[in-house]
Short mmCIF file of C-alpha atoms in Angstrom, two decimals:
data_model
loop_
_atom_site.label_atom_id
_atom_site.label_comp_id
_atom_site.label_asym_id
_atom_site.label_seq_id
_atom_site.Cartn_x
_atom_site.Cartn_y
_atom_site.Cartn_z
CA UNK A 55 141.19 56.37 87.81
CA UNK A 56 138.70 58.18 86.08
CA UNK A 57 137.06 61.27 86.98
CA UNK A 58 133.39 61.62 87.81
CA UNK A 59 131.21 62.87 84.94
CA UNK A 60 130.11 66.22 85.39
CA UNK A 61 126.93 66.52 86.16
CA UNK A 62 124.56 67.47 83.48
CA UNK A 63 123.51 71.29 83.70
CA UNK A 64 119.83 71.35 83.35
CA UNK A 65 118.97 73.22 80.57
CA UNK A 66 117.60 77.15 80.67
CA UNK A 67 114.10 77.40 80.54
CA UNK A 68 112.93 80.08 78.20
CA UNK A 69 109.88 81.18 76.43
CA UNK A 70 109.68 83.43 73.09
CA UNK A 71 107.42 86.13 73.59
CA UNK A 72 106.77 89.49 71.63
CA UNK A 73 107.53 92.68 72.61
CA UNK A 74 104.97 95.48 71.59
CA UNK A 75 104.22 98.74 72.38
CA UNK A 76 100.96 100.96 73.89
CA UNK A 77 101.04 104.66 73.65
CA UNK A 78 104.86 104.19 73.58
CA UNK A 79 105.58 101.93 76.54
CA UNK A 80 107.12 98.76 75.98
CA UNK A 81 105.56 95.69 77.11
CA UNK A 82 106.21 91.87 76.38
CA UNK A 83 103.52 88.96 76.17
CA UNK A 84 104.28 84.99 75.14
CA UNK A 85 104.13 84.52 71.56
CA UNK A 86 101.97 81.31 73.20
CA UNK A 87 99.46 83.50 73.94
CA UNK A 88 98.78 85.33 70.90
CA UNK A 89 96.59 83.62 68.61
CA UNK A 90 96.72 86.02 65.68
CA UNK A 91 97.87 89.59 65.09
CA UNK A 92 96.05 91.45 62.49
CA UNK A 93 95.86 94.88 61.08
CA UNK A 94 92.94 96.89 62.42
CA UNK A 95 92.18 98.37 58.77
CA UNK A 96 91.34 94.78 58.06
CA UNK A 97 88.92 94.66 60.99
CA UNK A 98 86.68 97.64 59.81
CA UNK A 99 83.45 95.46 59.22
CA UNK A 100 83.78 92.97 61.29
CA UNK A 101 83.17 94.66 64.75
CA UNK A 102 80.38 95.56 66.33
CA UNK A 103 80.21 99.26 68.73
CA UNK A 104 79.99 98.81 71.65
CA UNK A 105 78.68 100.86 74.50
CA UNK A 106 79.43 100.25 78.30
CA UNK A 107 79.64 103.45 79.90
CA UNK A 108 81.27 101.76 82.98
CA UNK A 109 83.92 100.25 80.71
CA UNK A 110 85.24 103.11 78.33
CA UNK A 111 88.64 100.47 77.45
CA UNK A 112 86.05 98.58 75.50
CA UNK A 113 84.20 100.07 72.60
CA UNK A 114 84.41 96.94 70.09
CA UNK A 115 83.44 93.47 70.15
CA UNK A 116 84.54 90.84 67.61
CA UNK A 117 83.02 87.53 66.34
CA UNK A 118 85.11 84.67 66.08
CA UNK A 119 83.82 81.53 65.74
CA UNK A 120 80.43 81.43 67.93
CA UNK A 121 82.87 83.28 69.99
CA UNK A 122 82.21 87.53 71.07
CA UNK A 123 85.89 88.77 71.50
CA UNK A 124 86.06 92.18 73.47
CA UNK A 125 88.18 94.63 71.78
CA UNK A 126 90.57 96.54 74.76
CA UNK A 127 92.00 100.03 74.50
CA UNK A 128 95.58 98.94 75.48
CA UNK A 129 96.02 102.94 76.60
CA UNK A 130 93.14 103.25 78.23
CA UNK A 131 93.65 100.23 79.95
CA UNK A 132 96.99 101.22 81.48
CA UNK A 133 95.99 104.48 81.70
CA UNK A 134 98.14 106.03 79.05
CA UNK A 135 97.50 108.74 76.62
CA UNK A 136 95.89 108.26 73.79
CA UNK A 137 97.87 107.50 70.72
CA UNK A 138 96.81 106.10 67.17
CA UNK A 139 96.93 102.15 67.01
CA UNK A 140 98.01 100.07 64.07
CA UNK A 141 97.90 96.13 65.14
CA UNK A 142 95.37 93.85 67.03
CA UNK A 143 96.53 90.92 69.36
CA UNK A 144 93.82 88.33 70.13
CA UNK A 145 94.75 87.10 72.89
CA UNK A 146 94.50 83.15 73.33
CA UNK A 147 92.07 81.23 76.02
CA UNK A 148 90.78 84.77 76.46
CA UNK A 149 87.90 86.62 74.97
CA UNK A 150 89.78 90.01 74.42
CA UNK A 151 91.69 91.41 71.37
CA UNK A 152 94.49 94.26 72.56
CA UNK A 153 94.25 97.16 70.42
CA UNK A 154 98.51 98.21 69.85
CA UNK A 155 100.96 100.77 68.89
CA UNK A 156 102.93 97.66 67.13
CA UNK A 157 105.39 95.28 67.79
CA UNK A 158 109.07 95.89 68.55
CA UNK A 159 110.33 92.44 67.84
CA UNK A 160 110.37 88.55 68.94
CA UNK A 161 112.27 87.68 71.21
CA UNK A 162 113.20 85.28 74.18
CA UNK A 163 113.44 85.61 78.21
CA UNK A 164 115.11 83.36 80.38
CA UNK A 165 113.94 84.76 83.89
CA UNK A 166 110.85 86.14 85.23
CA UNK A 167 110.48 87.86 88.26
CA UNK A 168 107.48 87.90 90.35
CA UNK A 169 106.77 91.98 90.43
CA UNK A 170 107.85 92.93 93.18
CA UNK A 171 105.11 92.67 96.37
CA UNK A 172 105.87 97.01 96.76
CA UNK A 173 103.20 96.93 93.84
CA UNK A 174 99.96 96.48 95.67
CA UNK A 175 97.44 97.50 93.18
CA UNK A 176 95.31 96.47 89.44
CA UNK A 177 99.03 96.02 88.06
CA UNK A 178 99.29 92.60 90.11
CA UNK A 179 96.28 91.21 87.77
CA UNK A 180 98.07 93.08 84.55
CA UNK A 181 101.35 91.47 84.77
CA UNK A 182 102.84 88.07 85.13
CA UNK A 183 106.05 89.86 86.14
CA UNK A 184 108.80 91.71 85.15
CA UNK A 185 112.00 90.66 82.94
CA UNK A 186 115.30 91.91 82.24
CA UNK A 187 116.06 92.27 78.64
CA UNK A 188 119.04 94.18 77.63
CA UNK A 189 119.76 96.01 80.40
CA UNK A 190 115.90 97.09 80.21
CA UNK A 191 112.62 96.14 82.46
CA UNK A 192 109.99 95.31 80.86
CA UNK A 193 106.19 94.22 82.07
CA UNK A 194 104.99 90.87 80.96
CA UNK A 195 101.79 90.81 80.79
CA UNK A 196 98.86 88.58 81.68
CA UNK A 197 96.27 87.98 78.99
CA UNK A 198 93.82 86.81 81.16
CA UNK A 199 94.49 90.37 83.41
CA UNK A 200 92.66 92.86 81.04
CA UNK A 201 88.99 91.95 81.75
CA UNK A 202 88.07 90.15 85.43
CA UNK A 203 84.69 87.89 85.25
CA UNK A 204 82.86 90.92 86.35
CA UNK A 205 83.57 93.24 83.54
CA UNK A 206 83.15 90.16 81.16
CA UNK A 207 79.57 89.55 82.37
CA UNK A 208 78.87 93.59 82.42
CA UNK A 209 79.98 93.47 78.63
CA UNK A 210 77.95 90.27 77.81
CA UNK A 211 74.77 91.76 79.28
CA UNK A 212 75.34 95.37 77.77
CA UNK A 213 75.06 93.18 74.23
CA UNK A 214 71.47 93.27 73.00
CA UNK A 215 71.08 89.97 71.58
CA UNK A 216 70.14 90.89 68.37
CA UNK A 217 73.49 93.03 67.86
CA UNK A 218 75.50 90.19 69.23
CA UNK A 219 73.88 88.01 66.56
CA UNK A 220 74.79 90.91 63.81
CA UNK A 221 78.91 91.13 63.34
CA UNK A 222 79.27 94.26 61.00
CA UNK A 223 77.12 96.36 62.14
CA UNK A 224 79.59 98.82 62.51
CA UNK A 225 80.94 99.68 59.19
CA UNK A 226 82.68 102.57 60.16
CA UNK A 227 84.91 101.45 63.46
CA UNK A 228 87.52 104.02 64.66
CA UNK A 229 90.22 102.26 65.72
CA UNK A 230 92.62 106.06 66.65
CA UNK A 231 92.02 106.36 70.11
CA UNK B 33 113.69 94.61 144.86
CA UNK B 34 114.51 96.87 142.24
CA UNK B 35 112.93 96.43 138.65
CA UNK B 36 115.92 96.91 135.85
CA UNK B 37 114.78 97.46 132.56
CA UNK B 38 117.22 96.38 130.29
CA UNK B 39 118.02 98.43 127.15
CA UNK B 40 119.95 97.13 124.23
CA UNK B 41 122.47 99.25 122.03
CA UNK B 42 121.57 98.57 118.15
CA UNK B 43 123.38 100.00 115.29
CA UNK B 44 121.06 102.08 112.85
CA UNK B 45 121.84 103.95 109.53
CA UNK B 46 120.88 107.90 109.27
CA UNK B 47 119.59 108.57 106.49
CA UNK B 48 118.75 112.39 105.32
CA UNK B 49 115.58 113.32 103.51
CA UNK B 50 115.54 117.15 102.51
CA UNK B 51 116.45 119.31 106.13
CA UNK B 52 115.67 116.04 108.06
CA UNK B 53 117.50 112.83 109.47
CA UNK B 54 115.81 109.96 109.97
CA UNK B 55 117.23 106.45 110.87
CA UNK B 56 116.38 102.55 110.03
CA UNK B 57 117.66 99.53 112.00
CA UNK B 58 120.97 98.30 109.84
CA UNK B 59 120.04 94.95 110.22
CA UNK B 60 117.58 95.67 107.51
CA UNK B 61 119.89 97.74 105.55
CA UNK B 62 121.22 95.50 102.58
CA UNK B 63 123.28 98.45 100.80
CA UNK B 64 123.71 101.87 99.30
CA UNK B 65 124.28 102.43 96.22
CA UNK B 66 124.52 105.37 93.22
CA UNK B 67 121.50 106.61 91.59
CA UNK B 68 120.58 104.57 88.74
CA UNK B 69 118.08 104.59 85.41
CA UNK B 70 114.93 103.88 87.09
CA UNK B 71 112.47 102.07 84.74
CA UNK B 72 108.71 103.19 84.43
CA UNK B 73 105.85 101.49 83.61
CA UNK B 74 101.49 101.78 84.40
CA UNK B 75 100.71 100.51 87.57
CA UNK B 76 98.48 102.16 90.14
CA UNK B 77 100.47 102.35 93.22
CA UNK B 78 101.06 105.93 93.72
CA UNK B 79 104.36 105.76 95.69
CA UNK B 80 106.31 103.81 93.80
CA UNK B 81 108.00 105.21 90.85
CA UNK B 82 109.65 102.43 89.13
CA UNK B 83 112.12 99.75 89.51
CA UNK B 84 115.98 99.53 89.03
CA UNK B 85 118.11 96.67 88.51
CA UNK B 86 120.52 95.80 90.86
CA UNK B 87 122.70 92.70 90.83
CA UNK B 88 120.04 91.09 88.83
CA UNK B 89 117.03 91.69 91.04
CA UNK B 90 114.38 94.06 89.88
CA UNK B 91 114.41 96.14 92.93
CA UNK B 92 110.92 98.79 93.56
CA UNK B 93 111.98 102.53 94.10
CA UNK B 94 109.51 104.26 96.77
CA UNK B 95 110.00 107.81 97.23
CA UNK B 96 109.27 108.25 101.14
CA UNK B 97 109.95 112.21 101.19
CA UNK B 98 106.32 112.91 99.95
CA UNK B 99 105.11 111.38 103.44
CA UNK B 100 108.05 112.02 105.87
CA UNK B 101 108.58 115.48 104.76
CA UNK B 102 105.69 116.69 102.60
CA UNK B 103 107.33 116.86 99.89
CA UNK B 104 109.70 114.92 96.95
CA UNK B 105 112.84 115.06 96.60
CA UNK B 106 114.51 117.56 93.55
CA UNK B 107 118.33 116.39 94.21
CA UNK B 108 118.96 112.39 94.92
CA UNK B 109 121.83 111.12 95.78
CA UNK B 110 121.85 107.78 96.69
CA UNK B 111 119.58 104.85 96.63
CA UNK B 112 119.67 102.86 100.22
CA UNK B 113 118.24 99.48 99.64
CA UNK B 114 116.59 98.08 101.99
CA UNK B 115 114.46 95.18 103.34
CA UNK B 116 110.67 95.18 103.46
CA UNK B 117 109.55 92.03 105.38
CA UNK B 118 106.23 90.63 104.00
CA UNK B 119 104.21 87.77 105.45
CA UNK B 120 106.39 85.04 105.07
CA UNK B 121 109.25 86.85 103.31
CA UNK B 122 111.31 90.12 102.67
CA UNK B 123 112.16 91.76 99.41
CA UNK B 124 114.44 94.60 98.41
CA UNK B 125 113.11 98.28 98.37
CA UNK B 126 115.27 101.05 97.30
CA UNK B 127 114.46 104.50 98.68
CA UNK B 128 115.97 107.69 97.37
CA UNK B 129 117.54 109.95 99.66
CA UNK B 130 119.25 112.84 99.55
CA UNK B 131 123.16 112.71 101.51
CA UNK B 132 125.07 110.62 103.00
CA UNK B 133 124.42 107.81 105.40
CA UNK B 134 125.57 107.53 108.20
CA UNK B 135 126.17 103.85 110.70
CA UNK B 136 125.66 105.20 114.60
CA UNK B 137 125.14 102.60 117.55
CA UNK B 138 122.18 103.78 119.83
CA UNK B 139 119.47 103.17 122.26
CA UNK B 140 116.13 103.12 120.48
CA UNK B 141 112.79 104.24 122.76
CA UNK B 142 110.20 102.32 120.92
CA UNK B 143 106.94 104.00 119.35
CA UNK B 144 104.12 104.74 121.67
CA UNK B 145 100.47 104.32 120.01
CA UNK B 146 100.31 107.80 119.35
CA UNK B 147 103.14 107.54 117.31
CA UNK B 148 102.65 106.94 113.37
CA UNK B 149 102.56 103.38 112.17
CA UNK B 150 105.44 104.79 110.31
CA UNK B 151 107.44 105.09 113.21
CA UNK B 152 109.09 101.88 114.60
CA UNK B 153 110.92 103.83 117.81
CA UNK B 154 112.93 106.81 118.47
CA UNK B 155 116.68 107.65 119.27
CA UNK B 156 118.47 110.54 120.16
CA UNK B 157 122.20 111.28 118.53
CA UNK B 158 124.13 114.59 118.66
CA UNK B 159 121.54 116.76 120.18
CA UNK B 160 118.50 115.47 117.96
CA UNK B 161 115.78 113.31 118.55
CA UNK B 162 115.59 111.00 115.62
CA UNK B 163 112.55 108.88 114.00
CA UNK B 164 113.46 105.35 113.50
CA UNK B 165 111.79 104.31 110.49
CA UNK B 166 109.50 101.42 110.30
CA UNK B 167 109.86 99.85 106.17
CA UNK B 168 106.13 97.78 107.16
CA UNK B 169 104.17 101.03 108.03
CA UNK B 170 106.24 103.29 105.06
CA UNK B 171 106.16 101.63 102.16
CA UNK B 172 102.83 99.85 100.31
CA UNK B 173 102.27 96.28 100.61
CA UNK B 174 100.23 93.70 99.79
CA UNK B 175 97.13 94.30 102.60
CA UNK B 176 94.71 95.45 100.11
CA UNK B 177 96.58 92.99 97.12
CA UNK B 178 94.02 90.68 95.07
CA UNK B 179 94.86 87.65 94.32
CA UNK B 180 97.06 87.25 91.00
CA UNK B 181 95.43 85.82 87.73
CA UNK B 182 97.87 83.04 87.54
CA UNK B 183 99.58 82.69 90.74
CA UNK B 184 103.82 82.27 90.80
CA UNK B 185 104.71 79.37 92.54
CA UNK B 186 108.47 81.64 93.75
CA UNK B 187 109.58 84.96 93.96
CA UNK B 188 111.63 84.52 91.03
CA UNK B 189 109.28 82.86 88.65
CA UNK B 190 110.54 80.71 85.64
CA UNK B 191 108.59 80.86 82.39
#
């Protein structure tokens, strides 16, 4: 008599993502959702200033394609000090660009945990959720969570639309926070 | 005919916060356990400080002594993890405190409406009159939450 196959174990899920930092903190998005990293010395000209006094976390705007793509303060956007900033992430199917510290290193999670329900507050539209890695926590977060459709249409209008038509016209962008 | 009001014994655990004693129903006591690293990240909800990892859950840590006793706690303990019923479902929360616990059987009055939301009842052990805790009035939770940017279908969400 033979015995009964075993049954197949389905096989872990897992998704790559990159883990970066802001003022320090660690935080982890999917690689999937970055569509390029770039130095922000190579940005210098091709940024427009921005002014939206209601929106301090946004003081850039990039052209890509026929595309404006909002620069965020990662800092100010999680509320952490200031510190000097190195990379850009533009962030895919969004229009924002993450200003950051750098990036740690690529690697993968298997789980994802909803964050937990305790947290009641903007960080449920920040994060996906949290994951384990190496006996650490760290926030995964949502591209999509840095600007809502309000603050999108607030930076769209505060865009004259002759400096939306003008990339450049900031030659000297400050990208230390 | 006499009207008997019936009053059930429950077990609850005592739990000390600074000077004070304060007590939640055991049934929604899931363990106690040594302090641990607590991991910090932004968020904006004041009274929780972080999260630990426990037996592979990502458990909240919400410092109650600010509220119950006006002020946080300088020497921790413990953690006792407890469970915080949501709509629908309950999740751990792990709340610092400051001695031992302690498992007593007892007669619970319940809260009157000029009692805190934070109070689910009161019980009286060894001379004191004790607050039973109520997790759904103490700790934050989702009344004021927005909806999520990309919904997860599960607690524990796969990528």
């Amino acid at each position: 008599m033979r015995p009964a196959p075993l049954a197949k174990q389905p096989a872990a899920r897992t998704e790559q993502i990159i883990l970066f930092r802001v003022s320090g903190q660690l935080f982890a998005v999917s690689s999937a959702s970055v569509q390029e990293v770039r130095s922000v010395d190579s940005l210098g000209g091709a940024t427009t200033e921005l002014s939206q006094p209601g929106l301090r976390k946004v003081r850039h705007v990039l052209r890509r394609g026929g595309e404006l793509v909002y620069v965020i303060n990662g800092a100010m956007h999680f509320g952490l000090p200031a510190a000097p900033v190195a990379l850009i992430f533009v962030l895919r199917r969004t229009r924002t660009a993450l200003l950051i510290d750098g990036i740690e290193k690529m690697t993968t999670m298997s789980r994802l945990q909803a964050l937990p329900k305790a947290f009641c507050h903007a960080e449920r539209q920040w994060y996906r959720g949290l994951t384990a890695l190496e006996q650490s926590v760290v926030p995964v977060v949502a591209p999509a969570g840095f600007l809502t459709e309000e603050e999108l249409d607030l930076l769209d209008a505060a865009l004259a639309p002759d400096e939306a038509a003008e990339p450049g016209a900031s030659e000297e962008a400050e990208w230390t926070q | 005919m006499s009207l008997r009001i019936e009053s059930e014994s429950q077990s609850f655990v005592l739990l000390r916060l600074g000077e004070r004693r304060f007590a939640l129903a055991a049934k929604h006591i899931v363990e106690l356990v040594a302090p641990s690293r607590v991991f910090r990240f932004p968020h904006q909800t004041p009274e929780i400080e972080g999260v630990i990892l426990r037996r592979g859950r990502i458990v909240p840590v919400c410092d109650v002594a600010e509220r119950l006793i006006g002020k946080s706690l300088k020497s921790r303990r413990l953690y006792l993890i407890a469970l915080r019923r949501y709509a629908g479902q309950a999740e751990w929360i792990a709340l610092p405190v400051t001695g031992e616990c302690e498992l007593i059987t007892a007669e619970m009055s319940p809260a009157s409406d000029a009692d805190s939301p934070h109070v689910a009842g009161w019980l009286s052990h060894a001379g004191d009159v004790i607050e039973v805790l109520n997790l759904d009035g103490l700790t934050p939770g989702p009344t004021d939450v927005a909806a999520p940017v990309a919904p997860l279908e599960t607690e524990e969400a796969r990528p």
